[in-house]
Coordinates of C-alpha atoms in Angstrom, one line a residue:
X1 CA -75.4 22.9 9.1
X2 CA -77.7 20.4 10.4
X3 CA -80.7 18.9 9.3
X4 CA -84.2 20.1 10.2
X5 CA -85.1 19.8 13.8
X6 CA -88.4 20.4 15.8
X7 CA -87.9 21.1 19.7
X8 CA -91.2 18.6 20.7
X9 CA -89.4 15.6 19.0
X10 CA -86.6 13.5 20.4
X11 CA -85.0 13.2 17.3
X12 CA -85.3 15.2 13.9
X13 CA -87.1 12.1 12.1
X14 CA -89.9 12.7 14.3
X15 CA -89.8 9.5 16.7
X16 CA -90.1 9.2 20.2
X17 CA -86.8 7.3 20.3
X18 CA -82.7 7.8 19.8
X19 CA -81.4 8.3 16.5
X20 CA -79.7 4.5 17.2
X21 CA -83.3 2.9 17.7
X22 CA -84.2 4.4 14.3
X23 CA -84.0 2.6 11.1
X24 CA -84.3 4.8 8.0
X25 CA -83.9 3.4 4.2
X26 CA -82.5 6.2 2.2
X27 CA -83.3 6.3 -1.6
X28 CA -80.2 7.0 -2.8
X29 CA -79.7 7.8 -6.7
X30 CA -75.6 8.5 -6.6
X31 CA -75.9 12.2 -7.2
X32 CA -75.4 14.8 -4.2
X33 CA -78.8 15.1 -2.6
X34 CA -79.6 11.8 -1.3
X35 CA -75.8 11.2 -0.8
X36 CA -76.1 14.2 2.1
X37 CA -79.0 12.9 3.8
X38 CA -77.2 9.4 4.2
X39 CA -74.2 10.9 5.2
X40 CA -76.2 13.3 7.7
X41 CA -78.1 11.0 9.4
X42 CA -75.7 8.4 9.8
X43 CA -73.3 10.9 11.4
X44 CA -76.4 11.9 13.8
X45 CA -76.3 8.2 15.0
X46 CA -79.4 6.3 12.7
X47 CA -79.6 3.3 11.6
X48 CA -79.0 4.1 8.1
X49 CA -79.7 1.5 5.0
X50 CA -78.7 3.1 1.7
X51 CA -80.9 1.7 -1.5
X52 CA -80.4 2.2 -4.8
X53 CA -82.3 1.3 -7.8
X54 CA -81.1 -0.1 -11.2
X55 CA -83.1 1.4 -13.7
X56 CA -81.2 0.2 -16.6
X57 CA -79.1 -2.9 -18.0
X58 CA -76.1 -2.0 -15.6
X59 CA -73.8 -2.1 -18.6
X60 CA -75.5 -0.4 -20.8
X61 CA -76.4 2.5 -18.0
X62 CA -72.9 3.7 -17.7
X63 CA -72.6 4.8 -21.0
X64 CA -75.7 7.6 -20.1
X65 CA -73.9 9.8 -19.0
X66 CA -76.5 12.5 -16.1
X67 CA -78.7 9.3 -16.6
X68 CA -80.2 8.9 -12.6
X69 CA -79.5 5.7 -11.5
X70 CA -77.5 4.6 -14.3
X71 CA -73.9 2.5 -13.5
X72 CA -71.6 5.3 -12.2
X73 CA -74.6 6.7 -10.3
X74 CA -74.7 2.9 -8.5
X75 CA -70.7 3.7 -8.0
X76 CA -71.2 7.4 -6.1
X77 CA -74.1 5.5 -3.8
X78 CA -72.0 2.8 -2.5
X79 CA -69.1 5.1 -2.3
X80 CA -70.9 7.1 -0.1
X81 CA -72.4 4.2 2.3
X82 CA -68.5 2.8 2.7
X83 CA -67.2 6.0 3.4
X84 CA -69.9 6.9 5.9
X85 CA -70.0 2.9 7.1
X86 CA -73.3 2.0 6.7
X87 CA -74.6 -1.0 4.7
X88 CA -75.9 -0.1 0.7
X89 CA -78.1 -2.5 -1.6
X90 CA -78.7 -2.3 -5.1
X91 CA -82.6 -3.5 -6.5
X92 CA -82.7 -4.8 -10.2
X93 CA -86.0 -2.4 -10.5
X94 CA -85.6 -2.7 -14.4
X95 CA -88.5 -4.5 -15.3
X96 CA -91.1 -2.3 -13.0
X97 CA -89.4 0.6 -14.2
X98 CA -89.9 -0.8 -17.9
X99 CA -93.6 -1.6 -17.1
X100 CA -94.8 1.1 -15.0
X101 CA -93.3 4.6 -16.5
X102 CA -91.0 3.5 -20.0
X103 CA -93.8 1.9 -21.4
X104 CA -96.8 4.4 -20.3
X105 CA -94.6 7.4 -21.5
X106 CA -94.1 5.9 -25.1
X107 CA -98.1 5.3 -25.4
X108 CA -98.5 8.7 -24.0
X109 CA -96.6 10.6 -26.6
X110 CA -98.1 8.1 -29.6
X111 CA -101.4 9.6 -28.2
X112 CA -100.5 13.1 -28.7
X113 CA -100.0 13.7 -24.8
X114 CA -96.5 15.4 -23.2
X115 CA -96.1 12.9 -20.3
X116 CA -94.2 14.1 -17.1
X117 CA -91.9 9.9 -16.1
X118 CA -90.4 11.3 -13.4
X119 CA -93.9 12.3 -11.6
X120 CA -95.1 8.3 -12.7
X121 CA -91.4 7.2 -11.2
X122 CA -92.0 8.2 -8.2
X123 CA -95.6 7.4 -7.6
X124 CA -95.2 3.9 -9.2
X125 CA -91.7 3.0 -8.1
X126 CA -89.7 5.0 -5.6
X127 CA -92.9 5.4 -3.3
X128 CA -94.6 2.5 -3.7
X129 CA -92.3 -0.6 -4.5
X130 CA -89.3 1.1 -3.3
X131 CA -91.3 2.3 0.3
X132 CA -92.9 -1.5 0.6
X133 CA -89.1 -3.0 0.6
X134 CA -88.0 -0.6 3.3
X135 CA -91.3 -1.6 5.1
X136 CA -89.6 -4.9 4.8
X137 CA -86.7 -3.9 6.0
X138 CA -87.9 -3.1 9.2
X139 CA -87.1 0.6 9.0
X140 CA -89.2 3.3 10.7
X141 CA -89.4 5.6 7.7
X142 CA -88.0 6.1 4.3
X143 CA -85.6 9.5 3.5
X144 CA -85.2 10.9 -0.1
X145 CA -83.3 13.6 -1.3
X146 CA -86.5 15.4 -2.7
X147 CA -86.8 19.2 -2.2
X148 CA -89.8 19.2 -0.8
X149 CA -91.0 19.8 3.0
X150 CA -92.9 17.6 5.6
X151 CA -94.7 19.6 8.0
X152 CA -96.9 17.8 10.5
X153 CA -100.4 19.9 10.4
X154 CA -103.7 19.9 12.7
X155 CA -105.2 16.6 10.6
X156 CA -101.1 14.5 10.6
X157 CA -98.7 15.6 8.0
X158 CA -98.8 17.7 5.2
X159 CA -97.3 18.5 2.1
X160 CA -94.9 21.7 1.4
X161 CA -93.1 23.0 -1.1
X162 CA -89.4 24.0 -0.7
X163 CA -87.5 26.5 1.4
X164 CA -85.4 26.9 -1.8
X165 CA -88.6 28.0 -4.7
X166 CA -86.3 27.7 -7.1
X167 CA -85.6 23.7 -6.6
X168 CA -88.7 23.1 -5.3
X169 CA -89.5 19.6 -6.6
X170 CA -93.3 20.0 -5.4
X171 CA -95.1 20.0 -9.2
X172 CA -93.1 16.1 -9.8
X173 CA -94.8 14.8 -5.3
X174 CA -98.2 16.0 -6.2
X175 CA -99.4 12.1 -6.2
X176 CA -97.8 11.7 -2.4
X177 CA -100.5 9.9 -0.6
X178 CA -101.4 10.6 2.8
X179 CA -100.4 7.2 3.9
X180 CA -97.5 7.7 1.5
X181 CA -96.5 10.5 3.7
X182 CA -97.0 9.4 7.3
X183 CA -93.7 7.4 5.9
X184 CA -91.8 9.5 3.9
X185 CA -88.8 12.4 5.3
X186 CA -87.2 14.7 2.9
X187 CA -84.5 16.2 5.0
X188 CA -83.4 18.8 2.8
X189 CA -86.4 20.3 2.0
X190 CA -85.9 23.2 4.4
X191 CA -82.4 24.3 2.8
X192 CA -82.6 27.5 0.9
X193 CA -79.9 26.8 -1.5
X194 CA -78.2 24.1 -3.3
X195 CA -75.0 25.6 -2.2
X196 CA -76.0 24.5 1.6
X197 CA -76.6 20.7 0.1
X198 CA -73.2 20.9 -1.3
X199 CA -71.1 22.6 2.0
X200 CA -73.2 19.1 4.0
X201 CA -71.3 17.3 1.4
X202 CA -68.3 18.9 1.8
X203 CA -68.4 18.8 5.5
X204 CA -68.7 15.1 5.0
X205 CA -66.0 14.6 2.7
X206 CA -68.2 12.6 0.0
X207 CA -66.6 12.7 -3.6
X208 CA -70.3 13.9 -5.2
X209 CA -70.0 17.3 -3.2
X210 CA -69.4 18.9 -6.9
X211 CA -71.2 16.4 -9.1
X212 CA -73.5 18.3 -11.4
X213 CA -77.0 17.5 -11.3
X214 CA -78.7 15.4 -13.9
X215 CA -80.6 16.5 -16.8
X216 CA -83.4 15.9 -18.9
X217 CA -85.7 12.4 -18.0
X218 CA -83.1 10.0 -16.8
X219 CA -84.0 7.4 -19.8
X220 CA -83.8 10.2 -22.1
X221 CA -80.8 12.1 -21.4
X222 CA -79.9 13.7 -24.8
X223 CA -83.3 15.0 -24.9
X224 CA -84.3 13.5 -27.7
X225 CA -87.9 12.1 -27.1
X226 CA -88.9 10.9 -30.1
X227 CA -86.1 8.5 -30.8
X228 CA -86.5 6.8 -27.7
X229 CA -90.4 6.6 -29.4
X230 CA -89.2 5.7 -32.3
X231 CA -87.1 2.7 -30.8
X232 CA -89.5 1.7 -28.1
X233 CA -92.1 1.8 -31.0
X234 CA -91.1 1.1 -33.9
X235 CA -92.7 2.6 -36.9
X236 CA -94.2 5.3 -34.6
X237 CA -92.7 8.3 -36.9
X238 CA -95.5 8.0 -39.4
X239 CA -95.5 11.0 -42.1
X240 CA -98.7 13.5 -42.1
X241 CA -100.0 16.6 -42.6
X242 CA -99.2 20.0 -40.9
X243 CA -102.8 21.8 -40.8
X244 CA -103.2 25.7 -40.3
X245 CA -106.4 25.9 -38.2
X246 CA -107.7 27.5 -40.7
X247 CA -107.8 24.3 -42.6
X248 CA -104.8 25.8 -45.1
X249 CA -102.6 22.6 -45.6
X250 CA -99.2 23.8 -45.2
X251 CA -96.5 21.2 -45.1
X252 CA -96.1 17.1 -44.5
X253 CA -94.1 16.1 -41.4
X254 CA -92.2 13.3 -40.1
X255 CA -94.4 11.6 -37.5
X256 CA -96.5 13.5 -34.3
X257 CA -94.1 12.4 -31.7
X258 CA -91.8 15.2 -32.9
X259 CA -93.9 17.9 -31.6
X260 CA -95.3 19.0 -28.3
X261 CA -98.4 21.8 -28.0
X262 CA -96.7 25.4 -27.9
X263 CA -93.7 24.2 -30.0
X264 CA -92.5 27.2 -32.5
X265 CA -89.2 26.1 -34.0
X266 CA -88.5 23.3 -36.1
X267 CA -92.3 23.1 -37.3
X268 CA -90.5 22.4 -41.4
X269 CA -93.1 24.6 -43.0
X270 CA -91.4 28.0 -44.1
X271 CA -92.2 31.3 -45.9
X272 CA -94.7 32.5 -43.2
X273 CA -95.9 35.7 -42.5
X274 CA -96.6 35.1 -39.2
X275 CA -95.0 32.9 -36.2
X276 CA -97.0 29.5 -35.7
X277 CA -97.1 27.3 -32.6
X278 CA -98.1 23.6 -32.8
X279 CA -101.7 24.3 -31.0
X280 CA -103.2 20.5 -31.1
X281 CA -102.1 17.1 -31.9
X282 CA -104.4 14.9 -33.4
X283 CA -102.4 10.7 -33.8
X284 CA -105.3 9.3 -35.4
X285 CA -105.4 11.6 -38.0
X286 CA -101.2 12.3 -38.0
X287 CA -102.1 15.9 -38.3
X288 CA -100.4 18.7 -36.4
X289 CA -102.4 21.5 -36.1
X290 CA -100.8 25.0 -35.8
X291 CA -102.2 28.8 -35.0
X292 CA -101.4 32.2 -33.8
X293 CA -99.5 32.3 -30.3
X294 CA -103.2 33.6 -29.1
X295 CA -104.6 30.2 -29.8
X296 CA -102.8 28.3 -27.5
X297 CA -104.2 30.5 -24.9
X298 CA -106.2 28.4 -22.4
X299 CA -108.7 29.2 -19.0
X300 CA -110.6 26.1 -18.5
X301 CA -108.4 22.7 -18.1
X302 CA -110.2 19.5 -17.4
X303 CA -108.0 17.1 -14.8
X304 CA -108.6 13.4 -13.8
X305 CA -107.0 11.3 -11.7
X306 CA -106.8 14.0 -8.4
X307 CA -104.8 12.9 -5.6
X308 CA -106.1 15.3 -2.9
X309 CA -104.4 16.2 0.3
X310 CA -106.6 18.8 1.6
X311 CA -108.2 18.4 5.0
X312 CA -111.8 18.2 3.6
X313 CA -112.6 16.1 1.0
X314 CA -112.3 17.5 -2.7
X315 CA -116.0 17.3 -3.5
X316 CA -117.3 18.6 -0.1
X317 CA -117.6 22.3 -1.6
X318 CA -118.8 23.1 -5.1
X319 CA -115.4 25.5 -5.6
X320 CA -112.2 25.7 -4.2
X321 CA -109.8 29.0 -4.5
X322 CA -106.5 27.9 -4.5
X323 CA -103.2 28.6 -7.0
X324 CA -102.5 25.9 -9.3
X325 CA -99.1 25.3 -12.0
X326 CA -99.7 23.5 -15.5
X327 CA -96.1 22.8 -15.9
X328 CA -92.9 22.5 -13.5
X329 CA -91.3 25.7 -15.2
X330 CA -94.1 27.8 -14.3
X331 CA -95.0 29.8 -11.1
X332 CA -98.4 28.9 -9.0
X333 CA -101.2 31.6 -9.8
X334 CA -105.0 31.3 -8.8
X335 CA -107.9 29.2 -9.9
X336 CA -110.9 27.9 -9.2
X337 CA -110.7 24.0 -9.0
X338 CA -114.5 23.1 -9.7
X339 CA -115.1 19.2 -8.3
X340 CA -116.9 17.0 -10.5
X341 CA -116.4 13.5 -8.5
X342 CA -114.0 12.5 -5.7
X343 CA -111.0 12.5 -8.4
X344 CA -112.1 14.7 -11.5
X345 CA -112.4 18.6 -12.0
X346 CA -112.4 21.4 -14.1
X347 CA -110.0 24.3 -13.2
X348 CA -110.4 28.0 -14.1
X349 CA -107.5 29.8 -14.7
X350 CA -107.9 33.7 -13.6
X351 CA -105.4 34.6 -16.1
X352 CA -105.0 32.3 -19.3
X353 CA -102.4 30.2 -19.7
X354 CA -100.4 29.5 -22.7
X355 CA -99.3 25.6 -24.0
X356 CA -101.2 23.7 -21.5
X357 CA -101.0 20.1 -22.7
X358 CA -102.8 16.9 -22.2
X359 CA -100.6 14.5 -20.0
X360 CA -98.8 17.3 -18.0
X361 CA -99.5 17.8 -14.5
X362 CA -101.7 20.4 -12.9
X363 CA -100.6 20.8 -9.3
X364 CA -102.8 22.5 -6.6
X365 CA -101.5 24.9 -3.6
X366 CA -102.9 27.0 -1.2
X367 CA -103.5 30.7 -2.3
X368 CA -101.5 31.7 1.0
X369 CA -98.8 29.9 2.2
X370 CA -97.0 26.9 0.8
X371 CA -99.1 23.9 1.2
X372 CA -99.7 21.3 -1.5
X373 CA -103.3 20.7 -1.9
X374 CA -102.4 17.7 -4.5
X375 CA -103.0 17.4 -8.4
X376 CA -104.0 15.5 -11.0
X377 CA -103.6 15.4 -14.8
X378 CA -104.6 17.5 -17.7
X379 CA -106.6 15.9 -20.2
X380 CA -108.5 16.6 -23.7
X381 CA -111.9 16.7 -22.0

């Protein structure tokens, strides 16, 4: 199957040109997505220059095993570009990695927050270092693996989720810029199902066709956030209180960063008569507050730091109607997204929402259709 095409294009990047007069830099992380769109638009005749970033002390990396980026991912990627005979580079991006997503996630979670690195990743890295060296390369656009459409609108090009909703990758792009964007393809963001990626890679003969995906934030891949905390800040796991919001004392705990809002198991306080969730996180205090499942209920969700891609600009109308998500695992449903400036708002949930945590994410869509209107992030207020 090929990639997506438009009739009123000359070629299926959008350019007025042959596929051999057009240089593309293809993020490529080693696993099977971006792997296909090298492959493909190599064997559709482009000039095709495969990047790869090094996240991690190279060593070190391939002992992480589903870690993105990590030593054996560097492997697949050059693989692919010698098998497909186009040339591959590797960027030492450890140090902007360190600075601009490691570091901002471990003082996130000290401050009570749930922090989404893989949204900061690609806003601070991928599409902005990462876009400015294929600038430098000379290439007419940049290709990812995303899932995540591209759909040129009546104001230039605009932001869409998936074909496939179930790996749409919309809620982590919400930050896309429109300038971002003008450069940006995501060639599989049509697709309807990861088994079409993997026949593409198949069809190509790469060795990733049946590589499973990777799991859990690429620096974290045993899941286990607070010991990355704990070593990135050491002396971060200090003891406190566990608080009914009642103001009932009920148990000590081992340091904040072992919780998230919503959490239920593992809380170490026992002989209940009711289930508790962790329903607010206070660091300065050390105190986890926990509640009845009904407390965690939320409507009203302040968000800062709005990256808007609508056509008007955010604060030319008092209220917009749109459908928004507050995490990545949950399905859009409506709102009203109330501007208070050019990048802060309030949005009103129609139907509470349950969990909704400072640091996360609340992305904005289109009631009909499947535009992305932007995002921003949730905060206390």
């Amino acid at each position: 199957m090929a990639l997506d095409h438009s009739k009123t294009q000359l070629n299926s990047l959008g350019f007025a040109k042959s596929p051999a007069e057009t240089r593309v830099v293809v993020a490529m992380s080693g696993g099977v997505d971006s792997s296909v769109v090298a492959a493909e638009l190599a064997s559709q005749g482009y000039d095709v220059i495969g990047v790869t970033l090094q996240l991690y002390d190279h060593g070190a990396a391939l002992a992480k095993k589903g870690a993105c980026c990590a030593g054996i991912d560097i492997h697949d990627a050059r693989r692919v570009a010698e098998e497909m005979g186009f040339p591959h580079y590797v960027l030492d991006y450890e140090n902007i990695f360190q600075d601009a997503v490691i570091d901002e996630f471990a003082d996130s979670y000290l401050a009570g927050a749930t922090p989404v690195p893989c949204i900061r990743c690609n806003e601070r890295v991928k599409f902005k270092d990462l876009l400015q060296t294929a600038r430098d390369l000379d290439a007419d656009c940049m290709a990812t693996g995303h899932y995540i459409q591209r759909k040129m609108g009546a104001a230039g090009p605009e932001l869409h989720s998936a074909g496939d909703p179930g790996r749409d990758q919309s809620y982590f792009l919400f930050s896309t810029t429109p300038e971002q964007l003008n450069y940006l393809r995501f060639p599989l963001g049509h697709l309807t199902s990861k088994a079409e990626t993997r026949a593409l890679a198949a069809k190509h003969g790469l060795a990733v066709a049946d590589k499973p995906d990777s799991q859990d934030i690429c620096f974290v891949p045993n899941g286990n956030y607070a010991s990355v905390i704990e070593k990135l800040r050491p002396g971060a796991g200090e003891p406190g209180e566990i608080v009914h919001l009642d103001g009932t004392k009920l148990g000590r705990h081992e340091g904040v960063i072992h919780y998230t809002i919503g959490q239920r198991r593992g809380l170490g306080i026992g002989g209940l008569s009711e289930p508790l969730y962790v329903v607010k996180l206070d660091p300065d205090t050390r105190q986890v507050f926990v509640g009845p499942k009904e407390a965690l209920s939320t409507r009203m969700v302040p968000v800062r730091e709005i990256n808007w891609l609508g056509d008007a600009p955010l604060d030319s109308q008092a209220e917009w109607h749109i459908s928004v998500r507050v995490r990545s695992t949950r399905p859009p449903q409506e709102a009203i997204l109330r501007p208070l400036g050019p990048d802060t708002a309030t949005v009103e949930l129609l139907s509470p929402e349950e969990g909704v945590s400072p640091g996360q994410a609340c992305v904005f869509y289109e009631t009909e259709g499947t535009r992305v209107l932007g995002g921003g992030w949730i905060w206390r207020g």
